[in-house]
Structures are given as structure tokens and as C-alpha cells.
Amino acid sequence: MYVDVWGGEMWIDVLKSTLKYGLAPKSWTDYLYLSVGGTLSNAGISGQAFNHGPQISNIHEMDVVTGRGDVVTCSLDHNPELFHSVLGGLGQFGIITRARIALEPSPQMVRWIRVLYSNFSAFTHDQEYLISLHDQPQSQKFDYIEGFVIVDEGLINNWRSSFFSPNNPVKISSLGAGSNVLYCLEITKNYHIGDNPKTIDQEVEALLKKLNFIPASMFTTDLPYVDFLDRVHTAELKLRSKGLWDVPHPWLNLFVPKSRIADFDKGVFKGILGNKTSGPILIYPMNKNK
Ligand SMILES: Cc1cc2nc3c(=O)[nH]c(=O)nc-3n(C[C@H](O)[C@H](O)[C@H](O)COP(=O)(O)OP(=O)(O)OC[C@H]3O[C@@H](n4cnc5c(N)ncnc54)[C@H](O)[C@@H]3O)c2cc1C
């Protein structure tokens, strides 16, 4: 199953169009008002990447205008060098005019869960454990795994948390964590409207039981799949209304190997940042083989 889209199409429109057929792309970015050509020139990473790989791992074929002005169709089998160069190629190897994107049957609903940790190694252990379940075909698993670091004064008042109930503010000190830095694991379970709610509850409960988050720090919400995927747009509208969307938002993405992630926590989250930033810091696990 796939859809052919123009390079300038926005992901939100790809989603809305494919949903009409009960289908959707498998791998996403957190924000959907980005062009297909733009994210495929980078990677396209969100909480599904540990499972499906980034967006560039979910493309069957592309039409590319090369530096000579030729329109060339490329895929794994056909002009593979161009295919691999253009995906993640920062626009340096040609202009993507069409991409054939892999689809899957779309879920209708999402159970979206946030749990908190004060212990960084417990947090990374659980993230790594959850992504390892995808190598075990029979086991229950979550569909999306992300997380973020909370280093500011003590409010879990992240720019994307308005969906949750109780929705904020929550004082870090009220959780009895004994630390100024908290880590939030963010996970989802997809389902269909007709699914038995008890089965979903049981599956989620069984997965959560294996995790070591701070008891009583769980936030849950159920929402339509499209609202979940388009969640950052809600924050965008809020920021726009305050004139804050169009100010520069510098952003840095880093891949840190598992062997150094604890040093990174000590040196950067607890060391350099301390409680001196209120910007979002996402941290989520990837499978290298994806
Ligand atoms: C608010 C926001 C949230 C984001 N969230 C995520 C996220 O969750 N995950 C993630 O992976 N990324 C994320 N990004 C980064 C995003 O993937 C890149 O900024 C991407 O380049 C955005 O695409 P665009 O349509 O804005 O591209 P543009 O800014 O228009 O282009 C960026 C570059 O991509 C290349 N390019 C664009 N179109 C084409 C084309 N058709 N063919 C060839 N090259 C092309 C060009 O080199 C161009 O300079 C986010 C960006 C923003 C602004």
C-alpha cells in the first residue's frame, strides 16, 4: 500500500487524504505542517522511528530533478545511488518532485500516556526495554515511544501537555522525587473504535507493570489518531496567538550512543542546563538497524 505525492505537499494533507481510504503513512515527524520534500531531505523522525525507521526508510520510489535538469525516477532497484543520496541529502543531490510513501491501515484512536522518572538510568532502561519488544514478534508493544527532560523550576508545563487531565501545573516536589530534573516517558497504544476497551486497558496495564516510573505520576488521555499526530499544531496556534511562533526557535538534534547517554545526562541535562532553560528537550530511543 502506498501513496504518490508531490514533493511540496504537506504531511498534514497527505494524512487527511490517505485517511479517507482508512490508510496512513507509518512514520512521522512531531509537526505535520512540513513538506514531504523537506523532511525527506533530512530524515523525518518521531516516536515511530524505533519501529518503522525514519520517514526516509518508508519511501518506495521518487522522481528527482537532478543538477542537469533531468527528471529521474529512482528506488532501491532503479538508480539506487541517486535514491540513497537524495534521501537525507539536504537538497544537495536533486529536487524531489514525487515520493511514493508506504502506507498502513490507519488506527482510529490513540491511548496517550505520560509517566515520570527521577532516575535517569531507570528512564533509559525502560525506553530501551520498550523498543526491544519490537524484536519479539509475539509480545505486546507500544506504537510510539518518545520522552522529554524537565529541567525547569518544577512545573510539568510543557508546551504540548494541554491534552492531559489533570493537565497542569504539577509541582515536581509534590511527586516526592527528590530531584530537580525529571524525565517523562511518552508512549501510545493505537486502537480502533470498536475494540474492546477492557482489552486495551489490560494490554496497556501489562506493559506499564514492567516499568519503573514514579508511582502516581501517570497522565493518560484518549484521542483520535489524527489529533494525536497533529498535536503540535495545537501548541502552534497558542504560540501564534501570543506572537511567539514566528520568533526564532533554534533546534539541535543529536544521536547519542547508548554507551554515553548517562554521561550526557550528567554533563548536559544536570550540568550545563541545570534549571536554566524552559525550552523543550526531547529524548527518545532509536534502533540503529532502522
Ligand atoms: C516546527 C518544526 C517542527 C519540526 N519537527 C520535526 C520532527 O519532529 N522531526 C523531524 O525529523 N524534523 C522536524 N523538523 C525539521 C524538518 O524536518 C526540517 O526543517 C525540514 O527541512 C522541514 O521541511 P520544510 O518543508 O520546512 O523544508 P524547507 O525549510 O522548505 O527546506 C529545507 C531544506 O530541505 C531541502 N528541500 C526542501 N524541499 C525539497 C525537495 N522537494 N527536494 C529536495 N530538497 C528539498 C532543501 O535543501 C531545503 O533547504 C521540524 C521543523 C519545524 C519547523
mmCIF file of C-alpha atoms in Angstrom, residues 3-268:
data_model
loop_
_atom_site.group_PDB
_atom_site.id
_atom_site.type_symbol
_atom_site.label_atom_id
_atom_site.label_comp_id
_atom_site.label_asym_id
_atom_site.label_seq_id
_atom_site.Cartn_x
_atom_site.Cartn_y
_atom_site.Cartn_z
ATOM 1 C CA VAL A 3 0.534 6.917 -1.973
ATOM 2 C CA ASP A 4 2.273 9.053 -4.608
ATOM 3 C CA VAL A 5 2.596 12.683 -3.518
ATOM 4 C CA TRP A 6 4.250 15.832 -4.835
ATOM 5 C CA GLY A 7 7.444 16.959 -3.127
ATOM 6 C CA GLY A 8 5.808 20.202 -1.978
ATOM 7 C CA GLU A 9 2.807 18.528 -0.363
ATOM 8 C CA MET A 10 2.483 18.974 3.391
ATOM 9 C CA TRP A 11 2.326 15.892 5.598
ATOM 10 C CA ILE A 12 -0.925 17.070 7.191
ATOM 11 C CA ASP A 13 -2.554 16.953 3.730
ATOM 12 C CA VAL A 14 -1.048 13.546 2.989
ATOM 13 C CA LEU A 15 -2.573 12.324 6.247
ATOM 14 C CA LYS A 16 -6.008 13.795 5.585
ATOM 15 C CA SER A 17 -6.096 12.356 2.050
ATOM 16 C CA THR A 18 -4.971 8.844 2.959
ATOM 17 C CA LEU A 19 -7.314 8.681 5.963
ATOM 18 C CA LYS A 20 -10.223 8.835 3.521
ATOM 19 C CA TYR A 21 -9.159 5.323 2.482
ATOM 20 C CA GLY A 22 -8.559 4.154 6.061
ATOM 21 C CA LEU A 23 -4.798 4.310 5.469
ATOM 22 C CA ALA A 24 -1.910 6.416 6.744
ATOM 23 C CA PRO A 25 1.872 6.687 6.429
ATOM 24 C CA LYS A 26 3.764 4.747 9.105
ATOM 25 C CA SER A 27 6.462 7.149 10.193
ATOM 26 C CA TRP A 28 6.029 10.781 11.154
ATOM 27 C CA THR A 29 7.543 13.997 12.380
ATOM 28 C CA ASP A 30 6.129 15.562 15.545
ATOM 29 C CA TYR A 31 4.878 18.503 13.490
ATOM 30 C CA LEU A 32 2.925 17.940 10.264
ATOM 31 C CA TYR A 33 2.978 21.338 8.555
ATOM 32 C CA LEU A 34 6.236 20.431 6.847
ATOM 33 C CA SER A 35 6.720 19.430 3.223
ATOM 34 C CA VAL A 36 7.377 15.885 2.088
ATOM 35 C CA GLY A 37 10.443 17.014 0.101
ATOM 36 C CA GLY A 38 11.735 18.975 3.115
ATOM 37 C CA THR A 39 11.565 16.170 5.680
ATOM 38 C CA LEU A 40 12.790 13.523 3.215
ATOM 39 C CA SER A 41 15.835 15.739 2.651
ATOM 40 C CA ASN A 42 16.536 15.439 6.375
ATOM 41 C CA ALA A 43 15.218 12.193 7.895
ATOM 42 C CA GLY A 44 11.760 12.675 9.372
ATOM 43 C CA ILE A 45 11.914 11.402 12.926
ATOM 44 C CA SER A 46 9.270 10.947 15.586
ATOM 45 C CA GLY A 47 8.213 8.363 18.132
ATOM 46 C CA GLN A 48 7.503 5.716 15.470
ATOM 47 C CA ALA A 49 11.089 5.697 14.139
ATOM 48 C CA PHE A 50 12.301 2.982 16.547
ATOM 49 C CA ASN A 51 9.794 0.652 14.869
ATOM 50 C CA HIS A 52 9.371 1.803 11.271
ATOM 51 C CA GLY A 53 12.580 3.774 10.896
ATOM 52 C CA PRO A 54 12.569 7.466 9.974
ATOM 53 C CA GLN A 55 10.400 8.665 7.092
ATOM 54 C CA ILE A 56 13.287 8.132 4.655
ATOM 55 C CA SER A 57 13.120 4.391 5.426
ATOM 56 C CA ASN A 58 9.489 4.293 4.271
ATOM 57 C CA ILE A 59 9.837 5.506 0.694
ATOM 58 C CA HIS A 60 9.464 3.119 -2.238
ATOM 59 C CA GLU A 61 10.368 5.435 -5.085
ATOM 60 C CA MET A 62 10.934 9.084 -6.036
ATOM 61 C CA ASP A 63 11.080 11.363 -9.056
ATOM 62 C CA VAL A 64 14.047 13.701 -8.746
ATOM 63 C CA VAL A 65 15.147 16.655 -10.856
ATOM 64 C CA THR A 66 18.932 16.329 -10.975
ATOM 65 C CA GLY A 67 21.523 19.082 -11.339
ATOM 66 C CA ARG A 68 21.473 18.536 -15.114
ATOM 67 C CA GLY A 69 17.761 19.224 -15.236
ATOM 68 C CA ASP A 70 16.817 15.600 -15.933
ATOM 69 C CA VAL A 71 13.778 14.079 -14.241
ATOM 70 C CA VAL A 72 14.961 10.703 -12.946
ATOM 71 C CA THR A 73 12.886 8.035 -11.227
ATOM 72 C CA CYS A 74 14.844 6.255 -8.518
ATOM 73 C CA SER A 75 14.250 3.475 -5.988
ATOM 74 C CA LEU A 76 16.220 0.735 -4.238
ATOM 75 C CA ASP A 77 16.465 -1.146 -7.545
ATOM 76 C CA HIS A 78 16.457 1.678 -10.045
ATOM 77 C CA ASN A 79 19.144 4.387 -9.820
ATOM 78 C CA PRO A 80 19.792 3.373 -6.187
ATOM 79 C CA GLU A 81 22.744 5.743 -5.782
ATOM 80 C CA LEU A 82 20.543 8.756 -6.512
ATOM 81 C CA PHE A 83 17.795 7.318 -4.271
ATOM 82 C CA HIS A 84 20.147 6.961 -1.289
ATOM 83 C CA SER A 85 21.797 10.331 -1.917
ATOM 84 C CA VAL A 86 18.580 12.317 -2.141
ATOM 85 C CA LEU A 87 17.000 10.775 0.985
ATOM 86 C CA GLY A 88 18.578 12.724 3.839
ATOM 87 C CA GLY A 89 20.620 14.623 1.246
ATOM 88 C CA LEU A 90 19.715 18.173 2.384
ATOM 89 C CA GLY A 91 18.679 19.084 -1.155
ATOM 90 C CA GLN A 92 22.272 18.696 -2.409
ATOM 91 C CA PHE A 93 21.611 15.915 -4.951
ATOM 92 C CA GLY A 94 18.410 16.994 -6.665
ATOM 93 C CA ILE A 95 14.877 18.186 -6.075
ATOM 94 C CA ILE A 96 12.274 15.615 -5.037
ATOM 95 C CA THR A 97 9.143 16.210 -7.135
ATOM 96 C CA ARG A 98 7.296 12.962 -6.296
ATOM 97 C CA ALA A 99 7.626 10.450 -3.495
ATOM 98 C CA ARG A 100 5.916 7.075 -3.157
ATOM 99 C CA ILE A 101 5.210 6.704 0.552
ATOM 100 C CA ALA A 102 4.471 3.359 2.247
ATOM 101 C CA LEU A 103 1.075 3.192 3.994
ATOM 102 C CA GLU A 104 -0.574 1.011 6.612
ATOM 103 C CA PRO A 105 -4.188 0.595 7.759
ATOM 104 C CA SER A 106 -4.775 3.583 9.992
ATOM 105 C CA PRO A 107 -5.727 3.219 13.640
ATOM 106 C CA GLN A 108 -8.678 5.379 14.707
ATOM 107 C CA MET A 109 -7.808 6.124 18.303
ATOM 108 C CA VAL A 110 -4.754 6.535 20.484
ATOM 109 C CA ARG A 111 -4.226 5.963 24.207
ATOM 110 C CA TRP A 112 -1.517 8.534 25.018
ATOM 111 C CA ILE A 113 0.350 8.046 28.279
ATOM 112 C CA ARG A 114 2.983 10.035 30.147
ATOM 113 C CA VAL A 115 4.853 8.745 33.183
ATOM 114 C CA LEU A 116 7.657 10.409 35.130
ATOM 115 C CA TYR A 117 11.071 9.336 36.378
ATOM 116 C CA SER A 118 13.606 10.984 38.647
ATOM 117 C CA ASN A 119 16.214 8.310 37.991
ATOM 118 C CA PHE A 120 17.804 8.672 34.569
ATOM 119 C CA SER A 121 19.039 5.107 34.286
ATOM 120 C CA ALA A 122 15.558 3.760 35.131
ATOM 121 C CA PHE A 123 14.168 6.041 32.412
ATOM 122 C CA THR A 124 16.621 4.973 29.690
ATOM 123 C CA HIS A 125 16.379 1.343 30.779
ATOM 124 C CA ASP A 126 12.601 1.442 30.296
ATOM 125 C CA GLN A 127 12.850 3.230 26.947
ATOM 126 C CA GLU A 128 15.363 0.644 25.741
ATOM 127 C CA TYR A 129 13.273 -2.197 27.097
ATOM 128 C CA LEU A 130 10.166 -0.942 25.274
ATOM 129 C CA ILE A 131 11.888 -0.639 21.910
ATOM 130 C CA SER A 132 13.460 -4.085 22.355
ATOM 131 C CA LEU A 133 9.946 -5.619 22.402
ATOM 132 C CA HIS A 134 9.716 -4.931 18.697
ATOM 133 C CA ASP A 135 12.236 -7.689 18.015
ATOM 134 C CA GLN A 136 9.866 -10.156 19.681
ATOM 135 C CA PRO A 137 7.019 -10.840 17.232
ATOM 136 C CA GLN A 138 4.503 -12.181 19.748
ATOM 137 C CA SER A 139 4.821 -9.630 22.520
ATOM 138 C CA GLN A 140 2.531 -6.674 23.203
ATOM 139 C CA LYS A 141 4.149 -3.331 22.468
ATOM 140 C CA PHE A 142 3.579 0.391 22.323
ATOM 141 C CA ASP A 143 3.284 2.132 18.941
ATOM 142 C CA TYR A 144 5.076 5.347 19.745
ATOM 143 C CA ILE A 145 7.894 5.989 22.204
ATOM 144 C CA GLU A 146 9.329 9.386 22.955
ATOM 145 C CA GLY A 147 10.154 11.286 26.089
ATOM 146 C CA PHE A 148 11.373 14.584 27.345
ATOM 147 C CA VAL A 149 13.516 16.111 30.043
ATOM 148 C CA ILE A 150 12.019 18.552 32.516
ATOM 149 C CA VAL A 151 14.721 20.813 33.889
ATOM 150 C CA ASP A 152 12.838 23.966 34.685
ATOM 151 C CA GLU A 153 11.562 25.169 38.005
ATOM 152 C CA GLY A 154 9.193 22.380 38.676
ATOM 153 C CA LEU A 155 6.136 22.675 36.553
ATOM 154 C CA ILE A 156 5.369 19.921 34.143
ATOM 155 C CA ASN A 157 4.085 22.656 31.975
ATOM 156 C CA ASN A 158 5.472 21.593 28.679
ATOM 157 C CA TRP A 159 4.172 23.322 25.543
ATOM 158 C CA ARG A 160 2.450 20.152 24.388
ATOM 159 C CA SER A 161 0.673 19.000 27.515
ATOM 160 C CA SER A 162 -2.681 20.736 27.256
ATOM 161 C CA PHE A 163 -4.344 17.468 26.203
ATOM 162 C CA PHE A 164 -3.874 15.816 29.562
ATOM 163 C CA SER A 165 -6.003 15.620 32.603
ATOM 164 C CA PRO A 166 -5.042 16.526 35.297
ATOM 165 C CA ASN A 167 -3.474 18.920 32.914
ATOM 166 C CA ASN A 168 -1.060 21.064 34.934
ATOM 167 C CA PRO A 169 0.597 22.521 36.692
ATOM 168 C CA VAL A 170 2.082 19.736 38.759
ATOM 169 C CA LYS A 171 4.900 20.602 41.123
ATOM 170 C CA ILE A 172 7.883 18.316 40.784
ATOM 171 C CA SER A 173 8.319 18.486 44.558
ATOM 172 C CA SER A 174 4.780 17.128 45.032
ATOM 173 C CA LEU A 175 5.850 13.883 43.384
ATOM 174 C CA GLY A 176 8.389 13.201 46.107
ATOM 175 C CA ALA A 177 11.067 12.540 43.533
ATOM 176 C CA GLY A 178 13.821 14.405 45.399
ATOM 177 C CA SER A 179 15.356 15.764 42.196
ATOM 178 C CA ASN A 180 15.172 18.958 40.168
ATOM 179 C CA VAL A 181 15.432 17.094 36.892
ATOM 180 C CA LEU A 182 12.644 14.774 35.831
ATOM 181 C CA TYR A 183 12.255 12.609 32.757
ATOM 182 C CA CYS A 184 8.944 11.967 31.105
ATOM 183 C CA LEU A 185 8.374 8.809 29.098
ATOM 184 C CA GLU A 186 5.712 9.295 26.464
ATOM 185 C CA ILE A 187 4.070 6.270 24.896
ATOM 186 C CA THR A 188 0.969 5.437 22.909
ATOM 187 C CA LYS A 189 -1.175 2.463 22.090
ATOM 188 C CA ASN A 190 -3.200 2.624 18.892
ATOM 189 C CA TYR A 191 -6.646 1.054 18.620
ATOM 190 C CA HIS A 192 -9.940 1.056 16.742
ATOM 191 C CA ILE A 193 -13.232 2.467 17.990
ATOM 192 C CA GLY A 194 -14.863 -0.981 18.009
ATOM 193 C CA ASP A 195 -12.070 -2.638 20.037
ATOM 194 C CA ASN A 196 -12.954 -3.920 23.473
ATOM 195 C CA PRO A 197 -11.883 -1.202 25.955
ATOM 196 C CA LYS A 198 -11.072 -3.840 28.567
ATOM 197 C CA THR A 199 -8.561 -5.494 26.236
ATOM 198 C CA ILE A 200 -6.806 -2.178 25.619
ATOM 199 C CA ASP A 201 -6.723 -1.441 29.351
ATOM 200 C CA GLN A 202 -5.253 -4.872 30.027
ATOM 201 C CA GLU A 203 -2.617 -4.618 27.313
ATOM 202 C CA VAL A 204 -1.526 -1.179 28.473
ATOM 203 C CA GLU A 205 -1.532 -2.217 32.122
ATOM 204 C CA ALA A 206 0.588 -5.296 31.381
ATOM 205 C CA LEU A 207 3.179 -3.158 29.597
ATOM 206 C CA LEU A 208 3.206 -0.439 32.277
ATOM 207 C CA LYS A 209 3.662 -3.013 35.027
ATOM 208 C CA LYS A 210 7.133 -3.789 33.716
ATOM 209 C CA LEU A 211 8.227 -0.134 34.017
ATOM 210 C CA ASN A 212 9.816 1.666 36.954
ATOM 211 C CA PHE A 213 8.316 5.158 36.867
ATOM 212 C CA ILE A 214 7.372 7.219 39.923
ATOM 213 C CA PRO A 215 4.122 5.759 41.256
ATOM 214 C CA ALA A 216 1.181 8.166 40.904
ATOM 215 C CA SER A 217 2.887 10.110 38.136
ATOM 216 C CA MET A 218 0.780 8.800 35.282
ATOM 217 C CA PHE A 219 -1.152 11.043 32.874
ATOM 218 C CA THR A 220 -3.430 9.432 30.302
ATOM 219 C CA THR A 221 -5.688 10.629 27.554
ATOM 220 C CA ASP A 222 -7.561 9.003 24.649
ATOM 221 C CA LEU A 223 -7.928 10.921 21.413
ATOM 222 C CA PRO A 224 -8.455 10.373 17.666
ATOM 223 C CA TYR A 225 -5.320 9.284 15.767
ATOM 224 C CA VAL A 226 -5.341 12.424 13.637
ATOM 225 C CA ASP A 227 -5.476 14.683 16.711
ATOM 226 C CA PHE A 228 -2.552 12.830 18.227
ATOM 227 C CA LEU A 229 -0.429 13.118 15.077
ATOM 228 C CA ASP A 230 -1.355 16.791 14.704
ATOM 229 C CA ARG A 231 -0.764 17.604 18.398
ATOM 230 C CA VAL A 232 1.973 20.202 17.866
ATOM 231 C CA HIS A 233 -0.380 22.289 15.738
ATOM 232 C CA THR A 234 -2.436 22.937 18.874
ATOM 233 C CA ALA A 235 0.671 24.378 20.505
ATOM 234 C CA GLU A 236 1.433 26.328 17.327
ATOM 235 C CA LEU A 237 -1.964 28.039 17.416
ATOM 236 C CA LYS A 238 -1.431 29.014 21.045
ATOM 237 C CA LEU A 239 2.029 30.409 20.353
ATOM 238 C CA ARG A 240 0.762 32.225 17.252
ATOM 239 C CA SER A 241 -1.967 33.920 19.276
ATOM 240 C CA LYS A 242 0.779 35.325 21.525
ATOM 241 C CA GLY A 243 3.016 36.292 18.595
ATOM 242 C CA LEU A 244 5.571 33.701 19.689
ATOM 243 C CA TRP A 245 5.533 31.261 16.778
ATOM 244 C CA ASP A 246 7.443 33.432 14.340
ATOM 245 C CA VAL A 247 10.314 34.241 16.682
ATOM 246 C CA PRO A 248 13.417 32.122 16.004
ATOM 247 C CA HIS A 249 13.368 28.675 17.618
ATOM 248 C CA PRO A 250 16.868 27.262 17.283
ATOM 249 C CA TRP A 251 16.792 23.483 17.480
ATOM 250 C CA LEU A 252 19.513 20.858 17.671
ATOM 251 C CA ASN A 253 19.166 17.135 17.029
ATOM 252 C CA LEU A 254 21.840 14.751 18.285
ATOM 253 C CA PHE A 255 22.230 10.998 18.190
ATOM 254 C CA VAL A 256 23.971 9.901 21.369
ATOM 255 C CA PRO A 257 25.198 6.302 21.616
ATOM 256 C CA LYS A 258 23.761 4.202 24.422
ATOM 257 C CA SER A 259 27.241 3.899 25.973
ATOM 258 C CA ARG A 260 27.462 7.697 26.550
ATOM 259 C CA ILE A 261 23.888 8.630 27.343
ATOM 260 C CA ALA A 262 24.440 8.612 31.134
ATOM 261 C CA ASP A 263 27.420 10.979 30.723
ATOM 262 C CA PHE A 264 25.233 13.196 28.564
ATOM 263 C CA ASP A 265 22.640 13.363 31.312
ATOM 264 C CA LYS A 266 25.231 14.243 33.938
ATOM 265 C CA GLY A 267 27.088 16.754 31.798
ATOM 266 C CA VAL A 268 24.286 18.418 29.858
#
